Amino acid sequence: MPEIAKIIQNKALGGNLYRLVLESQSLQKAVPGQFVHFLVQSQAEPPTWDPLLRRPLSVYDLEEEKASFLYRIVGRGTKQLANRRPGEKIDLLGPLGRGFQITQDPALLIGGGVGAAPLLFLAHKLKEKQQKFVVLLGARTAQELAHAGDFAKYTQDLFLVTEDGSVGRRGLVTDFVPEVAAQFKVRPKLYACGPNPMLASLAAFAKEAALPLDVSLEAAMACGVGACFGCACQLKDGSMARVCADGPVFPYEVLDWGEKNG
Amino acid sequence: MADLTVSLGRLKLKNPITVASGTFGFGREYASYYSLSELGAVITSAVTLEKRVGNKPPRLAETPAGILNSIGLENPGVEHFLQEDLPYLQRSGATVIVNIAGRTVEEYRAVAERLSQAEGIAALEVNISCPNVKEGGITFGTEPQMAQRVTASVREVWPGPLIVKLSPNVTDIALLARAVVEAGAEILSLINTITGMAIDPETWQPKLGNIVGGLSGPAIKPVAVRMVWQVAQAVDVPIIGMGGIVAVEDVVEFLLAGATAVSVGTGNFRQPTLARDLVGELDEYLTTHQLTTVQQLIGQVGKGGDRWRTCV
């Protein structure tokens, strides 16, 4: 059922990134990699039908009754979401979708830009399970890595990469994956979320290095529950999967990494 | 409580709220939000003779108060539907209307024939108006003779209530309405989506993988209401009206224009409980307006008596 949840925080972190924190009952059962479908409009105003659709956001973290979300303003939906204030109510549907398949293997978490969102919750869970993990986060600039501090809460094994070198190493996050992966004594499982070209590059690496890799895909969604087939992505076997209901997390090897998902 | 039952010829519904084909899958995804038996009917996603994988992504683009889609009738095929989906819908207590599509007249006929052997289908809705499948809809829905051929062919093999879903992508929808009624359509549903296109100003690429798609949502409601009204003037068969319904006022508007029932489509995506909620809200509307039946609204545009006084 949709829940009308209370906003506790909706804070600009810099670099167009925001952290939204809610008090929610229904999200307490969320697992890392699942997402929540939000109506961005104010619940206090008369209804408007524009933007029409909900906006899907991965669960960023979950601590008792507090669920948090990391998002970046990319269009009119997220712009409206950024206008919501603490104390206001927000209409949400979730948790939705399938999360990461957490194995016993040591883990390498790789986040590109705001794609880091589902990885914080994963880091939280891995820490609870006392599993070894390393986090590798990349973005264009230091400003766009405003969320990096949140990860420091769960690990000291945090590597940062920026395209302009303003913080951490200079380059693309994918440039450093082979090097970091090689430092594990036991072969790691990779968990990644970020832009499609980054994921495609990681898929190629995972295949070459024979490492397991779960990717969390981003897609425009309508229903969010698997009914409309709008967020379809192409599978290697020629069939389609629904990012919302069959994903958003997929083992990389089932996906078609050709142009069709681009 | 007002009397919400409606009769579309021999198709009787417990209330006029149905869900539109292609927006509700085969019911499973929404059954966790409410009992499907609460709806007037569930109109399934299109069923074709063979499985279809649909169009290449991206398939969605949000537009002002609407969405463009180019799903392309992705469905598991009629045999899978009969084995897995129809039994599920029957167990759910839903009144089931099956939407069918095909690439040729023969395919439409074959699907209808196969479905005629099954129990528990309240009606067929013939989709001659999908804008996203080149061979499989739009040409049948925009040429009166083709529309008649498909309708007549399905009519021969399907003995139950027959609905034909009309395309808005025509110059004169009344002409198409008359043509399919002549060929055996007992009920008309309209409108399907309006063909549209959106372009990304940064990448200069079309936003849909299929380049063009079908527009739905509140953005198209005035077009839909106008077409329902025109068709209601042109033919004597009952109409299922749809296009942008998101609130009870929209339902009332379609009924006043001449629809006997309505379908909620894109609105389901925004609020999964919308269709169920509208059943109760319609009842409330009737009660607060001192009406006892849905019938009192159907086709009553301009016949509100002194209701205009409440607005001056």
Coordinates of C-alpha atoms in Angstrom, one line a residue:
Chain A
M1 CA 0.0 0.0 0.0
P2 CA 1.1 3.5 -0.6
E3 CA 2.3 5.2 2.6
I4 CA 2.2 8.8 3.5
A5 CA 5.5 9.3 5.3
K6 CA 6.9 12.2 7.2
I7 CA 10.0 14.0 6.0
I8 CA 12.6 14.5 8.6
Q9 CA 15.4 16.0 6.4
N10 CA 15.8 17.0 2.8
K11 CA 19.2 18.6 2.7
A12 CA 21.4 19.9 -0.1
L13 CA 24.8 18.2 0.1
G14 CA 26.4 20.2 -2.7
G15 CA 27.0 19.2 -6.3
N16 CA 23.2 19.1 -6.9
L17 CA 23.0 16.1 -4.5
Y18 CA 20.4 15.9 -1.8
R19 CA 19.8 13.6 1.1
L20 CA 16.1 12.8 2.0
V21 CA 15.3 11.2 5.3
L22 CA 11.9 9.9 6.2
E23 CA 10.1 8.3 9.0
S24 CA 8.5 5.2 7.5
Q25 CA 6.8 2.1 8.6
S26 CA 6.6 0.3 5.3
L27 CA 10.3 0.7 4.4
Q28 CA 11.5 -1.1 7.5
K29 CA 11.5 -4.4 5.5
A30 CA 13.7 -3.0 2.7
V31 CA 16.9 -4.8 1.6
P32 CA 19.9 -3.2 -0.1
G33 CA 19.2 -2.6 -3.8
Q34 CA 15.5 -2.1 -3.5
F35 CA 13.9 1.2 -4.4
V36 CA 11.0 3.4 -3.4
H37 CA 8.5 5.1 -5.9
F38 CA 7.8 8.7 -4.8
L39 CA 5.2 11.2 -5.7
V40 CA 7.2 14.4 -5.7
Q41 CA 4.3 16.9 -5.2
S42 CA 3.4 18.5 -2.0
Q43 CA 0.7 16.6 -0.2
A44 CA -0.6 19.8 1.3
E45 CA -1.5 21.4 -2.0
P46 CA -4.4 20.5 -4.3
P47 CA -3.4 17.6 -6.6
T48 CA -1.6 18.4 -9.8
W49 CA -0.9 15.8 -12.5
D50 CA 2.4 17.2 -13.7
P51 CA 4.8 15.6 -13.5
L52 CA 2.5 12.6 -13.8
L53 CA 4.7 9.7 -12.8
R54 CA 6.3 8.7 -9.5
R55 CA 10.1 8.9 -9.2
P56 CA 12.1 5.8 -8.2
L57 CA 14.9 6.2 -5.7
S58 CA 17.1 3.5 -4.3
V59 CA 17.1 3.1 -0.5
Y60 CA 20.3 4.9 0.6
D61 CA 20.2 3.7 4.2
L62 CA 17.9 2.3 6.8
E63 CA 18.3 2.9 10.5
E64 CA 15.4 1.8 12.6
E65 CA 12.4 3.8 11.4
K66 CA 14.5 6.2 9.4
A67 CA 14.9 5.6 5.7
S68 CA 17.2 7.8 3.7
F69 CA 17.6 8.5 0.0
L70 CA 20.4 10.1 -2.1
Y71 CA 19.3 11.9 -5.2
R72 CA 20.6 14.4 -7.7
I73 CA 18.4 17.1 -9.4
V74 CA 18.2 15.9 -13.0
G75 CA 14.8 17.1 -14.1
R76 CA 11.5 18.6 -13.1
G77 CA 10.6 15.6 -10.8
T78 CA 13.7 15.8 -8.7
K79 CA 13.6 19.6 -8.7
Q80 CA 10.1 19.4 -7.1
L81 CA 11.3 16.8 -4.7
A82 CA 14.1 19.1 -3.6
N83 CA 11.4 21.6 -2.6
R84 CA 9.8 19.3 0.0
R85 CA 10.5 20.4 3.5
P86 CA 11.0 18.6 6.8
G87 CA 7.7 18.1 8.5
E88 CA 5.8 17.7 5.2
K89 CA 4.3 14.4 4.2
I90 CA 5.3 12.4 1.1
D91 CA 3.5 9.7 -0.7
L92 CA 5.6 6.6 -1.3
L93 CA 5.3 3.1 -2.6
G94 CA 7.7 0.5 -1.6
P95 CA 10.1 -1.1 -1.0
L96 CA 10.0 -2.4 -4.6
G97 CA 12.1 -4.6 -6.8
R98 CA 14.8 -7.1 -6.1
G99 CA 18.0 -6.2 -4.3
F100 CA 21.6 -7.4 -4.3
Q101 CA 22.4 -11.1 -3.8
I102 CA 24.7 -10.8 -0.9
T103 CA 27.2 -13.7 -0.8
Q104 CA 29.9 -14.7 1.7
D105 CA 32.6 -13.4 -0.6
P106 CA 34.5 -10.3 0.3
A107 CA 32.9 -7.4 -1.5
L108 CA 34.0 -4.6 -3.7
L109 CA 31.4 -1.8 -4.0
I110 CA 31.7 0.5 -7.0
G111 CA 29.6 3.6 -7.3
G112 CA 29.6 6.1 -10.1
G113 CA 28.1 9.5 -9.2
V114 CA 24.7 9.3 -7.5
G115 CA 24.8 5.6 -8.4
A116 CA 26.5 5.3 -5.0
A117 CA 23.0 5.4 -3.5
P118 CA 22.2 1.7 -3.1
L119 CA 25.7 0.9 -2.0
L120 CA 25.6 2.7 1.4
F121 CA 22.8 0.5 2.6
L122 CA 24.7 -2.5 1.2
A123 CA 27.8 -1.3 3.1
H124 CA 25.7 -1.0 6.3
K125 CA 24.5 -4.6 5.9
L126 CA 27.9 -5.9 5.1
K127 CA 29.3 -4.2 8.2
E128 CA 26.5 -5.8 10.3
K129 CA 27.5 -9.2 8.9
Q130 CA 31.1 -8.4 9.6
Q131 CA 32.1 -9.2 6.1
K132 CA 35.2 -7.6 4.5
F133 CA 34.4 -5.0 1.9
V134 CA 36.0 -2.1 0.1
V135 CA 34.1 0.9 -1.4
L136 CA 35.3 2.7 -4.6
L137 CA 33.4 5.9 -5.4
G138 CA 33.8 8.1 -8.4
A139 CA 32.4 11.3 -9.7
R140 CA 33.3 14.2 -12.0
T141 CA 34.4 16.5 -9.1
A142 CA 34.9 16.6 -5.4
Q143 CA 31.6 18.4 -5.1
E144 CA 29.8 15.6 -6.7
L145 CA 31.2 13.2 -4.2
A146 CA 29.4 15.0 -1.3
H147 CA 28.0 11.7 -0.2
A148 CA 31.5 10.1 0.4
G149 CA 31.4 11.1 4.0
D150 CA 28.3 9.0 4.7
F151 CA 30.4 5.9 3.7
A152 CA 33.1 6.7 6.2
K153 CA 30.6 5.7 8.9
Y154 CA 30.8 2.1 7.8
T155 CA 34.3 1.6 6.4
Q156 CA 37.8 2.9 6.3
D157 CA 38.5 1.1 3.1
L158 CA 37.1 3.9 1.0
F159 CA 38.8 4.9 -2.3
L160 CA 37.7 8.1 -4.1
V161 CA 38.2 8.9 -7.7
T162 CA 37.4 12.2 -9.5
E163 CA 37.6 13.0 -13.2
D164 CA 39.2 16.3 -12.4
G165 CA 41.4 15.0 -9.6
S166 CA 39.9 17.5 -7.1
V167 CA 39.8 14.7 -4.5
G168 CA 41.3 11.2 -4.5
R169 CA 42.8 9.7 -7.6
R170 CA 42.3 11.3 -11.0
G171 CA 40.4 9.3 -13.7
L172 CA 37.3 7.2 -14.1
V173 CA 36.2 4.9 -11.3
T174 CA 36.5 1.9 -13.7
D175 CA 40.3 2.7 -14.2
F176 CA 41.0 1.6 -10.6
V177 CA 38.8 -1.5 -10.3
P178 CA 41.4 -4.0 -11.5
E179 CA 44.0 -2.6 -9.2
V180 CA 41.7 -2.6 -6.1
A181 CA 40.2 -6.0 -7.0
A182 CA 43.7 -7.5 -7.2
Q183 CA 44.4 -6.5 -3.6
F184 CA 41.8 -8.9 -2.2
K185 CA 43.3 -12.1 -0.8
V186 CA 40.1 -14.0 -1.5
R187 CA 38.4 -13.2 -4.9
P188 CA 35.8 -10.5 -4.3
K189 CA 32.2 -10.2 -5.5
L190 CA 31.6 -6.8 -7.2
Y191 CA 28.5 -4.7 -6.6
A192 CA 28.0 -1.7 -8.8
C193 CA 25.6 1.1 -9.6
G194 CA 26.2 4.1 -11.9
P195 CA 25.9 5.2 -15.5
N196 CA 25.4 2.5 -18.1
P197 CA 28.8 3.0 -19.8
M198 CA 30.5 2.4 -16.4
L199 CA 28.4 -0.7 -15.8
A200 CA 29.2 -2.0 -19.3
S201 CA 32.9 -1.5 -18.7
L202 CA 32.6 -3.3 -15.4
A203 CA 30.7 -6.2 -17.0
A204 CA 33.6 -6.6 -19.5
F205 CA 36.1 -6.6 -16.6
A206 CA 34.1 -9.1 -14.5
K207 CA 33.9 -11.4 -17.4
E208 CA 37.6 -11.2 -18.1
A209 CA 38.6 -11.6 -14.5
A210 CA 35.8 -14.2 -13.9
L211 CA 34.4 -12.3 -10.9
P212 CA 30.8 -12.2 -9.9
L213 CA 29.1 -8.8 -10.4
D214 CA 25.7 -7.5 -9.5
V215 CA 24.6 -4.3 -11.2
S216 CA 21.8 -2.0 -10.2
L217 CA 20.2 -0.5 -13.3
E218 CA 18.6 2.9 -13.6
A219 CA 15.5 3.3 -15.9
A220 CA 12.6 5.6 -16.4
M221 CA 9.7 3.8 -14.8
A222 CA 5.9 4.2 -15.0
C223 CA 4.1 1.8 -12.7
G224 CA 7.2 0.6 -10.7
V225 CA 5.5 -2.7 -9.9
G226 CA 5.9 -4.8 -13.1
A227 CA 2.6 -4.2 -14.8
C228 CA 3.4 -1.8 -17.7
F229 CA 6.6 -3.2 -19.2
G230 CA 7.8 0.4 -19.7
C231 CA 11.2 0.0 -18.0
A232 CA 12.2 -3.1 -20.0
C233 CA 15.9 -3.9 -20.5
Q234 CA 17.3 -6.4 -23.0
L235 CA 18.5 -9.7 -21.7
K236 CA 21.3 -11.8 -23.4
D237 CA 18.8 -14.5 -24.4
G238 CA 16.8 -12.0 -26.5
S239 CA 14.0 -11.6 -24.0
M240 CA 13.1 -8.6 -21.9
A241 CA 13.2 -8.0 -18.2
R242 CA 11.4 -5.4 -16.2
V243 CA 14.0 -3.2 -14.3
C244 CA 11.4 -2.5 -11.6
A245 CA 10.2 -6.0 -10.8
D246 CA 12.8 -8.4 -12.2
G247 CA 15.6 -5.9 -11.1
P248 CA 16.8 -3.3 -10.5
V249 CA 19.7 -5.5 -9.5
F250 CA 20.8 -8.1 -12.0
P251 CA 23.7 -10.4 -12.2
Y252 CA 25.7 -8.8 -15.1
E253 CA 25.8 -12.0 -17.1
V254 CA 22.1 -12.1 -17.9
L255 CA 22.1 -8.7 -19.4
D256 CA 22.7 -7.8 -23.0
W257 CA 25.5 -5.2 -22.9
G258 CA 25.1 -4.3 -26.6
E259 CA 23.6 -1.1 -27.8
K260 CA 20.1 -2.0 -26.9
N261 CA 20.4 -1.2 -23.3
G262 CA 22.5 1.9 -24.0
Chain B
M1 CA -25.3 3.4 -1.5
A2 CA -26.2 4.2 -5.1
D3 CA -26.7 1.6 -7.8
L4 CA -23.4 1.3 -9.6
T5 CA -24.3 -1.6 -11.9
V6 CA -24.2 -0.9 -15.6
S7 CA -25.3 -2.9 -18.7
L8 CA -23.3 -2.7 -21.8
G9 CA -25.8 -4.7 -23.8
R10 CA -25.4 -8.3 -22.6
L11 CA -22.2 -7.4 -20.7
K12 CA -23.2 -6.6 -17.1
L13 CA -20.7 -5.0 -14.8
K14 CA -21.0 -4.4 -11.1
N15 CA -19.7 -0.9 -11.5
P16 CA -18.5 1.2 -14.5
I17 CA -14.8 1.3 -13.4
T18 CA -12.5 -0.9 -15.4
V19 CA -8.8 -0.8 -15.9
A20 CA -7.4 -0.2 -19.4
S21 CA -5.5 -2.8 -21.4
G22 CA -1.7 -2.5 -21.2
T23 CA -1.7 -0.6 -17.9
F24 CA -2.6 -3.5 -15.6
G25 CA -0.7 -6.5 -16.9
F26 CA -2.8 -9.6 -16.2
G27 CA -3.8 -8.3 -12.7
R28 CA -1.1 -9.9 -10.6
E29 CA 0.9 -6.8 -9.8
Y30 CA -2.1 -4.9 -8.5
A31 CA -3.8 -7.7 -6.7
S32 CA -1.6 -7.1 -3.6
Y33 CA -3.2 -3.6 -3.4
Y34 CA -6.9 -4.6 -3.5
S35 CA -9.2 -7.4 -4.6
L36 CA -9.6 -7.3 -8.3
S37 CA -13.2 -8.3 -7.8
E38 CA -13.9 -4.8 -6.6
L39 CA -13.6 -3.5 -10.2
G40 CA -16.2 -3.5 -12.9
A41 CA -13.7 -5.5 -15.0
V42 CA -10.1 -6.1 -15.6
I43 CA -9.2 -5.5 -19.3
T44 CA -6.0 -7.5 -19.8
S45 CA -2.8 -6.5 -21.7
A46 CA -3.1 -7.4 -25.3
V47 CA -2.8 -11.1 -26.0
T48 CA -1.4 -12.3 -29.4
L49 CA -1.1 -15.7 -31.0
E50 CA 2.6 -16.0 -30.3
K51 CA 4.7 -14.5 -27.6
R52 CA 6.0 -10.9 -28.4
V53 CA 9.1 -9.4 -26.8
G54 CA 7.9 -5.8 -27.6
N55 CA 9.9 -2.8 -28.8
K56 CA 13.5 -1.9 -28.0
P57 CA 14.1 0.4 -24.9
P58 CA 13.7 3.1 -24.0
R59 CA 9.9 2.7 -24.1
L60 CA 8.8 5.6 -21.9
A61 CA 9.1 9.3 -22.0
E62 CA 7.2 11.6 -19.6
T63 CA 5.6 14.6 -21.3
P64 CA 3.5 17.5 -19.8
A65 CA 0.7 15.8 -17.8
G66 CA 1.2 12.6 -19.8
I67 CA 3.5 9.9 -21.0
L68 CA 4.6 8.5 -24.3
N69 CA 5.1 4.8 -24.5
S70 CA 6.2 2.3 -27.1
I71 CA 5.9 -1.0 -25.3
G72 CA 4.9 -2.8 -28.5
L73 CA 2.4 -5.4 -27.1
E74 CA 4.9 -7.4 -25.1
N75 CA 3.0 -10.5 -23.9
P76 CA 3.6 -14.2 -23.4
G77 CA 1.1 -15.4 -26.1
V78 CA -2.3 -16.9 -26.0
E79 CA -1.4 -20.4 -24.8
H80 CA 0.6 -19.0 -21.8
F81 CA -2.3 -16.7 -21.1
L82 CA -4.8 -19.6 -21.0
Q83 CA -2.5 -21.7 -18.8
E84 CA -1.2 -19.2 -16.3
D85 CA -2.9 -15.8 -16.5
L86 CA -6.6 -16.5 -17.1
P87 CA -6.8 -19.1 -14.3
Y88 CA -5.1 -16.5 -12.0
L89 CA -7.6 -13.8 -12.9
Q90 CA -10.5 -16.2 -12.4
R91 CA -9.3 -17.1 -9.0
S92 CA -9.0 -13.4 -8.1
G93 CA -12.7 -13.0 -8.7
A94 CA -12.2 -10.4 -11.5
T95 CA -14.6 -10.0 -14.4
V96 CA -12.2 -10.6 -17.2
I97 CA -12.2 -8.8 -20.5
V98 CA -9.4 -10.0 -22.8
N99 CA -7.7 -7.6 -25.2
I100 CA -6.5 -9.3 -28.4
A101 CA -4.2 -8.1 -31.1
G102 CA -2.6 -9.6 -34.2
R103 CA -0.5 -8.8 -37.3
T104 CA -3.1 -10.2 -39.7
V105 CA -6.8 -10.7 -39.8
E106 CA -6.1 -14.4 -39.5
E107 CA -4.1 -13.9 -36.3
Y108 CA -6.9 -11.9 -34.7
R109 CA -9.3 -14.6 -35.7
A110 CA -7.1 -17.4 -34.4
V111 CA -6.6 -15.8 -31.0
A112 CA -10.3 -15.2 -30.7
E113 CA -11.1 -18.7 -31.7
R114 CA -8.7 -20.1 -29.1
L115 CA -10.2 -17.9 -26.4
S116 CA -13.7 -19.0 -27.4
Q117 CA -12.8 -22.5 -26.1
A118 CA -12.0 -21.1 -22.6
E119 CA -14.5 -20.6 -19.8
G120 CA -14.7 -17.4 -17.8
I121 CA -14.0 -14.6 -20.3
A122 CA -16.7 -11.9 -20.0
A123 CA -15.9 -10.2 -23.3
L124 CA -13.2 -9.7 -25.9
E125 CA -11.8 -6.3 -26.7
V126 CA -10.3 -6.2 -30.2
N127 CA -7.3 -3.9 -30.3
I128 CA -7.3 -2.4 -33.7
S129 CA -5.5 0.7 -32.6
C130 CA -2.1 0.1 -31.1
P131 CA 0.1 2.8 -32.5
N132 CA 3.3 0.9 -31.6
V133 CA 3.1 -2.1 -33.8
K134 CA 3.3 -1.4 -37.5
E135 CA 1.5 -4.4 -38.7
G136 CA -0.6 -5.1 -35.7
G137 CA -3.0 -2.4 -35.1
I138 CA -2.9 1.1 -36.5
T139 CA -3.7 0.2 -40.1
F140 CA -6.6 -1.9 -38.9
G141 CA -7.9 0.9 -36.8
T142 CA -7.5 3.8 -39.4
E143 CA -9.0 2.2 -42.5
P144 CA -12.7 1.5 -42.2
Q145 CA -12.7 -1.5 -44.5
M146 CA -9.8 -3.2 -42.6
A147 CA -11.5 -2.4 -39.3
Q148 CA -14.6 -4.1 -40.6
R149 CA -12.7 -7.2 -41.9
V150 CA -11.0 -7.7 -38.5
T151 CA -14.3 -7.2 -36.6
A152 CA -16.3 -9.5 -38.8
S153 CA -13.7 -12.2 -38.7
V154 CA -13.5 -12.2 -34.9
R155 CA -17.3 -12.0 -34.7
E156 CA -17.6 -15.3 -36.6
V157 CA -15.6 -17.2 -34.0
W158 CA -16.3 -15.4 -30.8
P159 CA -19.9 -15.8 -29.5
G160 CA -19.7 -13.6 -26.4
P161 CA -19.8 -9.8 -26.0
L162 CA -17.5 -8.1 -28.5
I163 CA -15.8 -4.8 -27.9
V164 CA -13.7 -3.0 -30.5
K165 CA -11.2 -0.4 -29.3
L166 CA -10.9 2.6 -31.5
S167 CA -7.9 4.6 -32.5
P168 CA -8.0 8.4 -32.1
N169 CA -5.5 8.7 -34.9
V170 CA -8.1 9.3 -37.5
T171 CA -9.8 12.2 -39.2
D172 CA -13.4 11.1 -38.4
I173 CA -13.8 8.6 -35.5
A174 CA -17.5 8.4 -36.1
L175 CA -16.9 6.9 -39.5
L176 CA -14.8 4.1 -37.9
A177 CA -17.3 3.6 -35.2
R178 CA -20.1 3.1 -37.6
A179 CA -18.0 0.7 -39.7
V180 CA -17.1 -1.7 -36.9
V181 CA -20.7 -1.6 -35.5
E182 CA -21.9 -2.6 -38.9
A183 CA -19.4 -5.5 -38.8
G184 CA -20.6 -6.8 -35.5
A185 CA -19.1 -4.8 -32.7
E186 CA -21.5 -4.7 -29.7
I187 CA -19.5 -2.2 -27.6
L188 CA -16.9 0.4 -28.5
S189 CA -14.0 1.4 -26.3
L190 CA -12.1 4.6 -26.9
I191 CA -9.6 6.2 -27.0
N192 CA -6.4 4.3 -27.5
T193 CA -3.2 6.4 -27.2
I194 CA -2.6 9.3 -29.6
T195 CA 0.6 9.0 -31.6
G196 CA 3.3 11.3 -30.5
M197 CA 7.0 11.9 -30.4
A198 CA 9.5 13.5 -28.0
I199 CA 13.1 14.6 -28.7
D200 CA 16.0 15.1 -26.2
P201 CA 17.3 18.7 -26.9
E202 CA 20.7 17.8 -25.5
T203 CA 21.4 14.5 -27.4
W204 CA 19.1 15.3 -30.4
Q205 CA 17.9 11.8 -30.1
P206 CA 14.3 10.7 -30.1
K207 CA 13.4 9.8 -26.5
L208 CA 11.8 6.5 -27.5
G209 CA 13.7 3.6 -29.0
N210 CA 10.8 3.2 -31.4
I211 CA 11.1 6.9 -32.2
V212 CA 7.3 7.4 -32.0
G213 CA 4.9 6.2 -29.4
G214 CA 1.4 6.6 -27.9
L215 CA 0.5 9.5 -25.6
S216 CA -1.7 8.9 -22.6
G217 CA -2.6 10.6 -19.3
P218 CA -4.5 13.8 -18.4
A219 CA -2.9 15.5 -21.4
I220 CA -5.2 13.6 -23.7
K221 CA -8.5 13.8 -21.7
P222 CA -10.2 16.6 -23.6
V223 CA -9.6 14.8 -26.9
A224 CA -10.9 11.6 -25.5
V225 CA -14.1 13.2 -24.1
R226 CA -14.7 14.9 -27.4
M227 CA -14.4 11.6 -29.3
V228 CA -16.6 9.7 -26.8
W229 CA -19.2 12.4 -27.3
Q230 CA -18.9 12.2 -31.1
V231 CA -19.2 8.4 -31.2
A232 CA -22.1 8.5 -28.8
Q233 CA -23.9 10.7 -31.3
A234 CA -23.0 8.4 -34.2
V235 CA -23.9 4.9 -33.0
D236 CA -26.3 3.2 -30.6
V237 CA -24.0 0.8 -29.0
P238 CA -22.6 1.3 -25.4
I239 CA -19.2 2.9 -25.0
I240 CA -16.3 2.3 -22.6
G241 CA -14.6 5.7 -22.4
M242 CA -11.0 6.3 -21.4
G243 CA -8.1 8.7 -21.8
G244 CA -6.5 10.5 -18.8
I245 CA -8.8 9.5 -16.0
V246 CA -7.2 10.4 -12.7
A247 CA -10.1 11.6 -10.5
V248 CA -13.8 11.0 -10.0
E249 CA -14.6 14.2 -11.9
D250 CA -13.0 12.7 -15.0
V251 CA -15.2 9.6 -14.7
V252 CA -18.3 11.7 -14.5
E253 CA -17.2 13.7 -17.5
F254 CA -16.9 10.6 -19.6
L255 CA -20.2 9.3 -18.5
L256 CA -21.9 12.6 -19.3
A257 CA -20.3 12.5 -22.7
G258 CA -22.0 9.2 -23.4
A259 CA -19.8 6.4 -22.0
T260 CA -21.6 3.7 -20.0
A261 CA -18.3 2.5 -18.4
V262 CA -14.8 3.9 -18.2
S263 CA -11.2 2.5 -18.1
V264 CA -8.5 3.8 -15.8
G265 CA -5.1 3.5 -17.5
T266 CA -2.1 5.6 -16.9
G267 CA -3.6 6.8 -13.6
N268 CA -2.9 3.3 -12.2
F269 CA 0.8 4.0 -12.5
R270 CA 0.6 7.1 -10.3
Q271 CA -1.7 5.6 -7.7
P272 CA -2.0 1.8 -7.7
T273 CA -5.3 1.9 -5.8
L274 CA -6.8 4.6 -8.1
A275 CA -9.3 2.4 -9.9
R276 CA -10.6 0.8 -6.7
D277 CA -10.8 4.2 -5.0
L278 CA -12.8 5.6 -7.9
V279 CA -15.5 3.0 -7.3
G280 CA -16.2 4.5 -3.9
E281 CA -15.8 8.1 -5.0
L282 CA -18.3 7.6 -7.8
D283 CA -20.8 6.3 -5.3
E284 CA -20.1 9.3 -3.1
Y285 CA -20.5 11.6 -6.1
L286 CA -23.9 10.1 -6.9
T287 CA -25.1 10.4 -3.3
T288 CA -24.0 14.0 -2.9
H289 CA -25.7 14.9 -6.2
Q290 CA -28.9 13.2 -5.1
L291 CA -28.6 10.5 -7.8
T292 CA -29.4 6.9 -7.3
T293 CA -27.9 5.2 -10.4
V294 CA -25.0 5.6 -12.8
Q295 CA -27.5 5.5 -15.6
Q296 CA -28.7 9.0 -14.6
L297 CA -25.4 10.4 -15.8
I298 CA -24.9 8.6 -19.1
G299 CA -25.1 10.9 -22.1
Q300 CA -26.5 13.8 -20.0
V301 CA -24.2 16.5 -21.1
G302 CA -26.1 19.7 -21.3
K303 CA -29.1 18.2 -19.6
G304 CA -28.2 19.2 -16.0
G305 CA -31.5 21.1 -15.5
D306 CA -31.0 23.9 -13.1
R307 CA -27.6 22.5 -11.9
W308 CA -26.0 25.5 -13.5
R309 CA -27.4 27.6 -10.7
T310 CA -25.0 26.0 -8.2
C311 CA -22.2 27.6 -10.0
V312 CA -23.4 31.2 -10.3

